[in-house]
Short mmCIF file of C-alpha atoms and ligand atoms in Angstrom, two decimals:
data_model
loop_
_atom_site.label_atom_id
_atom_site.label_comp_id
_atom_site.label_asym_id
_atom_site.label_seq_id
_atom_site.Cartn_x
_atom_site.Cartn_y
_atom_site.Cartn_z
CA UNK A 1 37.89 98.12 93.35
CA UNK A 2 39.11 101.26 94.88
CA UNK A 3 40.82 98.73 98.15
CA UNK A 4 42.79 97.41 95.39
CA UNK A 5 43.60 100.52 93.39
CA UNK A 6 45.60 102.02 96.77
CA UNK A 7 46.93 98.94 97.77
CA UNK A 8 48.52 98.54 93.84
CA UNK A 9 49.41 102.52 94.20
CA UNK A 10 50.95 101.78 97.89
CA UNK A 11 52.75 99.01 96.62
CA UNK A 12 54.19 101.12 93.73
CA UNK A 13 55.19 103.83 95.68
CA UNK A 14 57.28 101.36 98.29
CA UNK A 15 58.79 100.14 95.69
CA UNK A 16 59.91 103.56 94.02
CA UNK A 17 60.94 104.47 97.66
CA UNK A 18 63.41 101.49 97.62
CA UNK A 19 64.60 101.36 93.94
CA UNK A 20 68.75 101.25 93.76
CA UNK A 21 69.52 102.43 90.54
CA UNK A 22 68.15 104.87 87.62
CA UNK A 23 67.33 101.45 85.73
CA UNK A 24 65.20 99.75 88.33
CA UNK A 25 63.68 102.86 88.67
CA UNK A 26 62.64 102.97 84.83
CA UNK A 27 61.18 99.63 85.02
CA UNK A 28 58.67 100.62 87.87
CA UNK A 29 57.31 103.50 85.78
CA UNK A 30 56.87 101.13 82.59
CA UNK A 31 54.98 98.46 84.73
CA UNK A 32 52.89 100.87 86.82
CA UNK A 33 52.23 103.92 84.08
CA UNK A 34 53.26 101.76 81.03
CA UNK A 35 50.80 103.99 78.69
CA UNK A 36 49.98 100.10 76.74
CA UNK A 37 50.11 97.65 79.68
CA UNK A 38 50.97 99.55 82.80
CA UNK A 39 48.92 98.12 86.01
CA UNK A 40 47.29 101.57 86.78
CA UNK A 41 46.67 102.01 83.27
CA UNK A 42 44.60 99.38 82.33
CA UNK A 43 42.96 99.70 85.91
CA UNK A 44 42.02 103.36 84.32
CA UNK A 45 41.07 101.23 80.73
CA UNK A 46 39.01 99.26 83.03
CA UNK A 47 36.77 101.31 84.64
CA UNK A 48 34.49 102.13 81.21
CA UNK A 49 32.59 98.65 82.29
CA UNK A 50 31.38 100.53 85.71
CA UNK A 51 27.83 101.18 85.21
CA UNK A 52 27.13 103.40 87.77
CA UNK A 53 27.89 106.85 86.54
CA UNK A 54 28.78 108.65 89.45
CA UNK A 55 30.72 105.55 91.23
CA UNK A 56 32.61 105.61 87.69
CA UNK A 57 33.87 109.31 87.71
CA UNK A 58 35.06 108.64 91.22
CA UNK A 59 37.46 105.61 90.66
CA UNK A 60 38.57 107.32 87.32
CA UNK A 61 39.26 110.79 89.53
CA UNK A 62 40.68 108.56 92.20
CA UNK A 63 43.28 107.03 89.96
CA UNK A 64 44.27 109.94 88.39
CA UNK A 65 45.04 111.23 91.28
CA UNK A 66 47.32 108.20 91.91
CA UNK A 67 49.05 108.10 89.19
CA UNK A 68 50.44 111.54 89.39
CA UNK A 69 51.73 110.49 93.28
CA UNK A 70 53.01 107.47 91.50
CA UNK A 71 54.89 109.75 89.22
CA UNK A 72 55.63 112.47 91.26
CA UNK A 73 57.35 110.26 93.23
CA UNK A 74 59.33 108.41 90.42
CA UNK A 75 60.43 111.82 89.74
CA UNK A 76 61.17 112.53 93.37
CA UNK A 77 63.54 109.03 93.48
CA UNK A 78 65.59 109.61 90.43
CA UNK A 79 66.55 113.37 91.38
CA UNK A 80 67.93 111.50 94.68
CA UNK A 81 69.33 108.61 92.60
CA UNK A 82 71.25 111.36 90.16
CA UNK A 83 72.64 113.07 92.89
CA UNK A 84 74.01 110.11 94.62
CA UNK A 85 77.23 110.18 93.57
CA UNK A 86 78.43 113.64 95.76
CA UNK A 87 78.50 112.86 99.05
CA UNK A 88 76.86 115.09 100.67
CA UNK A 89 77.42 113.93 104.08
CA UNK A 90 81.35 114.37 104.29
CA UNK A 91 82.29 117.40 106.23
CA UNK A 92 83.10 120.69 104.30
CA UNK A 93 87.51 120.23 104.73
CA UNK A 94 88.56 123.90 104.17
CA UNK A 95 92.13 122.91 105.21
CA UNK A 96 91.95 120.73 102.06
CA UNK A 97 94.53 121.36 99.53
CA UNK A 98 93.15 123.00 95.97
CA UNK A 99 93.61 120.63 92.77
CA UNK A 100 96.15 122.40 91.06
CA UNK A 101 95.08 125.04 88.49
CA UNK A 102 96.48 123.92 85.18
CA UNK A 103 97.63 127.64 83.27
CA UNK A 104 98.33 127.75 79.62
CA UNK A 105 101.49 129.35 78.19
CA UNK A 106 102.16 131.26 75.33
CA UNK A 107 104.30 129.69 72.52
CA UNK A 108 107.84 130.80 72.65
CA UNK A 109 106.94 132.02 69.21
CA UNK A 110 104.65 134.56 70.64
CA UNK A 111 106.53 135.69 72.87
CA UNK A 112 109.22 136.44 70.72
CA UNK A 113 107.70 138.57 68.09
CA UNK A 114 106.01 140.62 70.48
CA UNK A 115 109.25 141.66 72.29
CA UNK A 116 110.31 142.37 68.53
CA UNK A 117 107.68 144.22 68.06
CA UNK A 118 107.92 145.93 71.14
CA UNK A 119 111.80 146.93 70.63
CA UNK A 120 111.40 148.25 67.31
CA UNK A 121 107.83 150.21 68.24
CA UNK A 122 110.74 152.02 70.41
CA UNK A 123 112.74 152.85 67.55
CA UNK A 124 109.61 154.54 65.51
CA UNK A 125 108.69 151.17 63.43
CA UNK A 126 104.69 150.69 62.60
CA UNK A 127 103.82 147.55 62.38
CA UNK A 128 102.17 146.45 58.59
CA UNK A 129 100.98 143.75 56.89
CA UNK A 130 100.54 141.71 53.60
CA UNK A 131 98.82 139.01 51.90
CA UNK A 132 99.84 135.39 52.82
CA UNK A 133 98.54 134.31 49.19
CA UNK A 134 100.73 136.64 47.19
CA UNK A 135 101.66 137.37 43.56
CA UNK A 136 105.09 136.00 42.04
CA UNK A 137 105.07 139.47 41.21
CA UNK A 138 105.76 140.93 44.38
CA UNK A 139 107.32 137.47 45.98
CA UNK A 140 109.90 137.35 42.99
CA UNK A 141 109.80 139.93 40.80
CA UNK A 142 109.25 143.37 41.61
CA UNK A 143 111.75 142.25 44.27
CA UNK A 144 114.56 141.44 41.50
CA UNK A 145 114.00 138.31 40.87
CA UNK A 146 112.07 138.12 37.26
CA UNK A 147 111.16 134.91 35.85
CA UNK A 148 114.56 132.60 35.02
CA UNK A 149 116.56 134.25 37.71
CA UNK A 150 118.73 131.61 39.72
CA UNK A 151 117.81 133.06 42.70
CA UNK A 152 114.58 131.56 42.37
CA UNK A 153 115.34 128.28 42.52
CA UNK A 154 116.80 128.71 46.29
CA UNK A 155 113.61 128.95 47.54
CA UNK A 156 111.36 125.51 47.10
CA UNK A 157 107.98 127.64 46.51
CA UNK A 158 104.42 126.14 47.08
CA UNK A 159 102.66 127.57 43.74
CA UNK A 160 98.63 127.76 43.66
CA UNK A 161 99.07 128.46 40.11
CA UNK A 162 100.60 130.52 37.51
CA UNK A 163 100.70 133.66 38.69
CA UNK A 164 100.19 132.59 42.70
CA UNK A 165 102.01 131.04 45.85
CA UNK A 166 102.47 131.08 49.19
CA UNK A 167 105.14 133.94 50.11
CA UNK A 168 108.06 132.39 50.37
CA UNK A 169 109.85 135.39 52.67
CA UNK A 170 107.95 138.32 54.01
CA UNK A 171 110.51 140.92 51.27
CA UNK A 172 107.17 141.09 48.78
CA UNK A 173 105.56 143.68 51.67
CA UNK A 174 108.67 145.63 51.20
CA UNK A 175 107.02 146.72 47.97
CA UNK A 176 103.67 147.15 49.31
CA UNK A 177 104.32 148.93 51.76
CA UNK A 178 106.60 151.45 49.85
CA UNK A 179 103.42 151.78 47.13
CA UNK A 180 101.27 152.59 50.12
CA UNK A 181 103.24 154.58 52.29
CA UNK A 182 105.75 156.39 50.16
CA UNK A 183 109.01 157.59 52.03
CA UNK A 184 110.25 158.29 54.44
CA UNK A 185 108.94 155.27 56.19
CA UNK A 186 109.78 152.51 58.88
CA UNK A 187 107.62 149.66 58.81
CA UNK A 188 108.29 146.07 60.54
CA UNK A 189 105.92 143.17 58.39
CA UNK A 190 106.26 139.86 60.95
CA UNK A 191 104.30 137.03 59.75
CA UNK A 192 104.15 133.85 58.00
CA UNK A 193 106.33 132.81 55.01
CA UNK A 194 106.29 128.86 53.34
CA UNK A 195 108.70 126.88 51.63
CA UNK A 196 109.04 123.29 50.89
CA UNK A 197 111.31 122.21 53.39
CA UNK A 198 110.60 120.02 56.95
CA UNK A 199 113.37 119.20 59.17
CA UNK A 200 115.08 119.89 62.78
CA UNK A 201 116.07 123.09 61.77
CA UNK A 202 112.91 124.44 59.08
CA UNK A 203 109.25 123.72 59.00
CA UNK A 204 107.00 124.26 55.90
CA UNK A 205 105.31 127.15 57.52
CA UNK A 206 107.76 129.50 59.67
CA UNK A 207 107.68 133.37 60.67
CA UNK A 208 109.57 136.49 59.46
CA UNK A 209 109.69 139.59 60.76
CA UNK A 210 110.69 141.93 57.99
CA UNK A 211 112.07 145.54 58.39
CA UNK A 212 112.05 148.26 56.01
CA UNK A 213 113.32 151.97 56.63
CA UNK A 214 113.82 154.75 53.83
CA UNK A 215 114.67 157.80 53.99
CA UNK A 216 117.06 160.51 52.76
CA UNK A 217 120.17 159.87 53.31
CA UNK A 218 120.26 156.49 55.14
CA UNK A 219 123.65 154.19 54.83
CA UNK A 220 124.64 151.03 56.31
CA UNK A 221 125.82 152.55 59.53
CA UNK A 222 121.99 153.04 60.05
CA UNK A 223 121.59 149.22 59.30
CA UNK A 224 124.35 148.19 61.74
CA UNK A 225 123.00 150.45 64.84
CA UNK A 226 119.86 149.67 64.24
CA UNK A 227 120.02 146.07 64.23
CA UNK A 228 123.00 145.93 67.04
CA UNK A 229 120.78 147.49 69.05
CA UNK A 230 118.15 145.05 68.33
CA UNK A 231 120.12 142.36 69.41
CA UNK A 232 120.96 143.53 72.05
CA UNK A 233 117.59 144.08 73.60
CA UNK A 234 116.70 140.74 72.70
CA UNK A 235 119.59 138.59 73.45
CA UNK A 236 120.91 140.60 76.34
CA UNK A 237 123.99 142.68 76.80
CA UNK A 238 125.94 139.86 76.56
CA UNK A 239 125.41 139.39 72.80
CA UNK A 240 128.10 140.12 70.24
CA UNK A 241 127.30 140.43 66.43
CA UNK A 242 129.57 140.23 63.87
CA UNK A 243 128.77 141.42 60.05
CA UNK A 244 129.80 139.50 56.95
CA UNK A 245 128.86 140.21 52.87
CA UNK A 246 126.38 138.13 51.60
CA UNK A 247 123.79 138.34 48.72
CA UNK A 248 120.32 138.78 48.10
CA UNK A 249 118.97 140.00 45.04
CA UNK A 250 116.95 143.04 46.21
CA UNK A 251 119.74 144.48 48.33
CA UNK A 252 123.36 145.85 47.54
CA UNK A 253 125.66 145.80 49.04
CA UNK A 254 123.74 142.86 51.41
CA UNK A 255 125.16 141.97 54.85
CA UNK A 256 124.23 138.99 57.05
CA UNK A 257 124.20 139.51 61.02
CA UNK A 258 125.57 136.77 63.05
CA UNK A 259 125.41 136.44 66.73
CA UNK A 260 128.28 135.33 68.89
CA UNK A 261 127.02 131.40 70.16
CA UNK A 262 124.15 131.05 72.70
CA UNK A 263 125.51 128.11 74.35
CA UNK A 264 129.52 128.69 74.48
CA UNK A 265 129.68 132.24 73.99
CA UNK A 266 131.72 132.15 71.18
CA UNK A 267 134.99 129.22 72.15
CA UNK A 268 132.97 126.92 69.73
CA UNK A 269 130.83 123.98 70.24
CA UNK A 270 128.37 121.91 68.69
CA UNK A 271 125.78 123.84 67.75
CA UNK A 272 127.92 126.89 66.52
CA UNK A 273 129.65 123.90 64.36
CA UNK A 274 132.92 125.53 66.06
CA UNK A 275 132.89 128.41 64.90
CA UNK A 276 131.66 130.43 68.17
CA UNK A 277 129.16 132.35 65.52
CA UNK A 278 125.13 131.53 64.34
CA UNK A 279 123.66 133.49 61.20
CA UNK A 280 120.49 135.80 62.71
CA UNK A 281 119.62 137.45 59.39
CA UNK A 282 119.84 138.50 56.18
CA UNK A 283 120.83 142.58 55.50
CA UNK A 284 121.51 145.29 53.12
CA UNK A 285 120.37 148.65 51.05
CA UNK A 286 117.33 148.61 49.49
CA UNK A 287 118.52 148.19 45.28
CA UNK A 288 117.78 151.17 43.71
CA UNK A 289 115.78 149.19 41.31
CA UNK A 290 113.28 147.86 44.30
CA UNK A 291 112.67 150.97 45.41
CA UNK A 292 111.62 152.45 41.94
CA UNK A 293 109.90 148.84 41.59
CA UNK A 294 108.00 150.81 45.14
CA UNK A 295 107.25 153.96 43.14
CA UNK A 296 110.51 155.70 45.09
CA UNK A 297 112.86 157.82 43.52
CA UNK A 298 116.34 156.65 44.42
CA UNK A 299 118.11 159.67 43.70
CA UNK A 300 116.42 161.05 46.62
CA UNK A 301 116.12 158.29 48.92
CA UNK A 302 117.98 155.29 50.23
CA UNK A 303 117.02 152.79 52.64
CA UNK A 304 117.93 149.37 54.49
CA UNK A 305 115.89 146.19 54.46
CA UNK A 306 116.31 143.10 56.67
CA UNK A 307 114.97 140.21 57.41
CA UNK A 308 114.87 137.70 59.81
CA UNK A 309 113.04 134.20 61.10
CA UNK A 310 111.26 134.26 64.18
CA UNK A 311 111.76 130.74 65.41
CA UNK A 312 115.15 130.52 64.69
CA UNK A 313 115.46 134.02 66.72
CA UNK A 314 113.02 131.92 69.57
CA UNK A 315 115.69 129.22 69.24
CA UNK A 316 118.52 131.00 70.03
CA UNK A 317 117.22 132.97 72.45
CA UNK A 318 115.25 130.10 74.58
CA UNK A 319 117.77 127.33 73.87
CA UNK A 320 115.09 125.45 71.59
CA UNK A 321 117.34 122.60 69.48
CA UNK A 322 114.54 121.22 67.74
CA UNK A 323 112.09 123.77 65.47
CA UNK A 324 109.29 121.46 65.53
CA UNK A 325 109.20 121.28 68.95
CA UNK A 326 107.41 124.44 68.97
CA UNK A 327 104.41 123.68 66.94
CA UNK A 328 103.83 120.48 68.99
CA UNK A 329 101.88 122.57 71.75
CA UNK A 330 103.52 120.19 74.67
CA UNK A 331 102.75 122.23 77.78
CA UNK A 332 106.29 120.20 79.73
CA UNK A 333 107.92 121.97 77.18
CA UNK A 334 106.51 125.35 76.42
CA UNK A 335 106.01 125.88 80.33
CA UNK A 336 109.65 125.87 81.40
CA UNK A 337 110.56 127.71 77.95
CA UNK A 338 108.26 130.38 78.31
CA UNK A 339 108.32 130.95 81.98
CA UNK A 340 112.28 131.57 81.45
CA UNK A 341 111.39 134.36 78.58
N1 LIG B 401 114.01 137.80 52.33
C1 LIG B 401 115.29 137.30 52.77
C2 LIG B 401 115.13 135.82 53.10
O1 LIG B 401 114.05 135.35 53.26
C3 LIG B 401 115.82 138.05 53.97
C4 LIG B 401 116.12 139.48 53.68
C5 LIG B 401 115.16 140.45 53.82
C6 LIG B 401 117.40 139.85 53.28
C7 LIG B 401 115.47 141.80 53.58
C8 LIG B 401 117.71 141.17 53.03
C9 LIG B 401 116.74 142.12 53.19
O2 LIG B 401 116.12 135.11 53.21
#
C-alpha cells in the first residue's frame, strides 16, 4: 500500500512537472487532491480499514506528507506557468529605443486664463469668486436688469426655479464683490457662465473672466489703458484695438473692445467677415445705480467693469475655428495648440 501511494505521488508530480498550461495544471490538482474524489484523497479515506494501529498512523503520516509535495509542487508549476509570458532569456538591449512617453497637455482654456490672470495680478487685480448657482437677483437685477427688462431676454437663461439659474455672465460677482470688499477695489472673477446656446462659435457652458475696478476718480481713459495693455500682453505687440459704443445695462457710457484680425491683420478675410476687426469684449463705467445696488456711494466713487469670454479670447489667440473643439479633450489637437501657447 505504501509502493503504490509513491508510485501514484511520483506519477503526479511528473505530470505537474510537464503540465503546458494553467488549465492542465488545474485538472491535476482536482484529480490528485480533489477534496471528494481526488486519488490521494480517497487513498487517505482509505486507510481507516487498516487494522494495525501503528502501520495505520504511518501510511496516513506518509500521505500527508505527499500531498503537500504534490501541492507544493502544483504551486511551484503555475508560478513558472504565470511567468511564462516575459522572456526571460532575451538579452538585456540597452541600445533599445524607449516606447515613447505619452505627456498630457493643458487645455488651451487653461492656459489662457492663467496668463489672464497672471497679466492683471501685475496690474494689482485679486482674483475672487462667486456662486455658479446664483440668484436672478444678482444675475439680473441688482445688475439693472429687474424683472420685464428687454435685456433679459438676450440671454437664453437655464432657470432651476423661481428665484434661481445658472449665471448667465460672470457681472452678478460685480455686486458681490463690491458688498464684500467696499472700494477702492480691483478684483478679476474668471469662471463659468451658461446660456442656452450650442454651436461653432458658443457652447452651453463657456468661461468669463470679469473685471471690476473702483475707485475715486476713475474715467474711461483708465478702461482703455487698462485693457490696451491687456491685449497687448496677450495677443502680442502686434495687436491693434479699436473702441466702439455699445450697450449693456449695468454700464454707461458702455464700450466694446475689438481686436484688429488674427489671421489677416486687419485687410479682411473670412473670419473677420471683411471687416479686418473681431469683438473681444464688452466695456464701460460702472452705472451709478450698480454701484449703490453694491452698497457704494457714487458721488464718491466711479469705476469700470468689463467683461470678456475666455474661449473666444483662446480662439483668437491659438487660431481655434471651432469652440467645441476644445472640450473634446483630443490630445492631436490640444498638443500642437498648446505647445504653440
Ligand atoms: N456681462 C457682459 C456679457 O456677458 C459683459 C460685460 C461685463 C460688459 C462688464 C460690460 C461690463 O456680455
Amino acid at each position: 500500500m505504501t509502493d503504490d501511494v509513491h508510485a501514484i505521488a511520483g506519477r503526479a508530480m511528473d505530470e505537474v512537472a510537464a503540465a503546458g498550461d494553467l488549465a492542465e495544471l488545474e485538472g491535476l490538482r482536482q484529480r490528485y487532491l480533489g477534496r471528494r474524489d481526488g486519488t490521494l484523497s480517497t487513498l487517505r479515506r482509505g486507510i481507516g480499514s487498516i487494522g494495525d494501529v501503528e502501520a495505520r498512523r504511518q501510511l496516513g503520516q506518509t500521505i500527508n506528507e505527499l500531498v503537500t509535495r504534490v501541492s507544493e509542487a502544483i504551486d511551484g508549476r503555475r508560478a513558472q506557468l504565470e511567468t511564462a509570458g516575459e522572456d526571460h532569456d532575451e538579452p538585456l538591449d540597452l541600445t533599445r529605443p524607449a516606447p515613447p512617453l505619452r505627456r498630457g497637455r493643458l487645455n488651451p482654456v487653461t492656459i489662457a486664463a492663467g496668463e489672464m490672470r497672471r497679466i492683471f495680478a501685475q496690474l494689482g487685480y485679486t482674483v475672487v469668486g462667486g456662486p455658479e448657482v446664483e440668484y436672478d437677483r444678482y444675475n439680473f437685477t441688482l445688475v439693472n436688469q429687474p424683472p420685464g427688462h428687454p435685456a433679459r431676454d438676450s440671454h437664453d437663461t437655464f432657470y432651476i426655479d423661481d428665484s434661481r439659474l445658472l449665471r448667465t455672465h460672470t457681472s452678478p460677482v460685480q455686486i458681490r464683490s463690491m458688498l464684500q470688499h467696499g472700494a477702492p477695489q480691483r478684483v478679476i472673477v474668471p469662471g463659468k457662465s451658461f446660456r442656452r446656446d450650442y454651436d461653432a462659435s458658443h457652447l452651453p457652458m463657456f468661461h468669463q473672466v470679469e473685471g471690476l475696478c473702483i475707485d475715486e476718480g476713475i474715467a474711461i481713459s483708465d478702461l482703455k489703458g487698462t485693457l490696451e495693455y491687456f491685449a497687448h500682453s496677450f495677443f502680442g505687440r502686434d495687436a491693434r484695438v479699436r473702441w466702439r459704443p455699445h450697450h449693456f445695462p449695468f454700464t454707461e457710457p458702455s464700450l466694446e473692445m475689438e481686436l484688429s484680425c488674427v489671421v489677416c491683420g486687419g485687410t479682411g478675410c473670412s473670419l473677420c467677415g471683411h471687416t479686418g476687426w473681431l469683438e473681444l469684449l464688452g466695456s464701460g463705467l460702472v452705472h451709478p445705480a450698480v454701484l449703490r445696488n453694491g452698497g457704494i456711494d457714487p458721488d464718491r466713487y466711479s469705476g469700470f467693469a468689463f467683461g470678456m469670454g475666455i474661449e473666444r479670447a483662446a480662439m483668437l489667440a491659438y487660431g481655434v475655428q471651432d469652440i467645441r473643439l476644445l472640450y473634446e479633450n483630443d490630445v492631436r489637437f490640444l498638443q500642437p495648440v498648446s505647445a504653440g501657447a
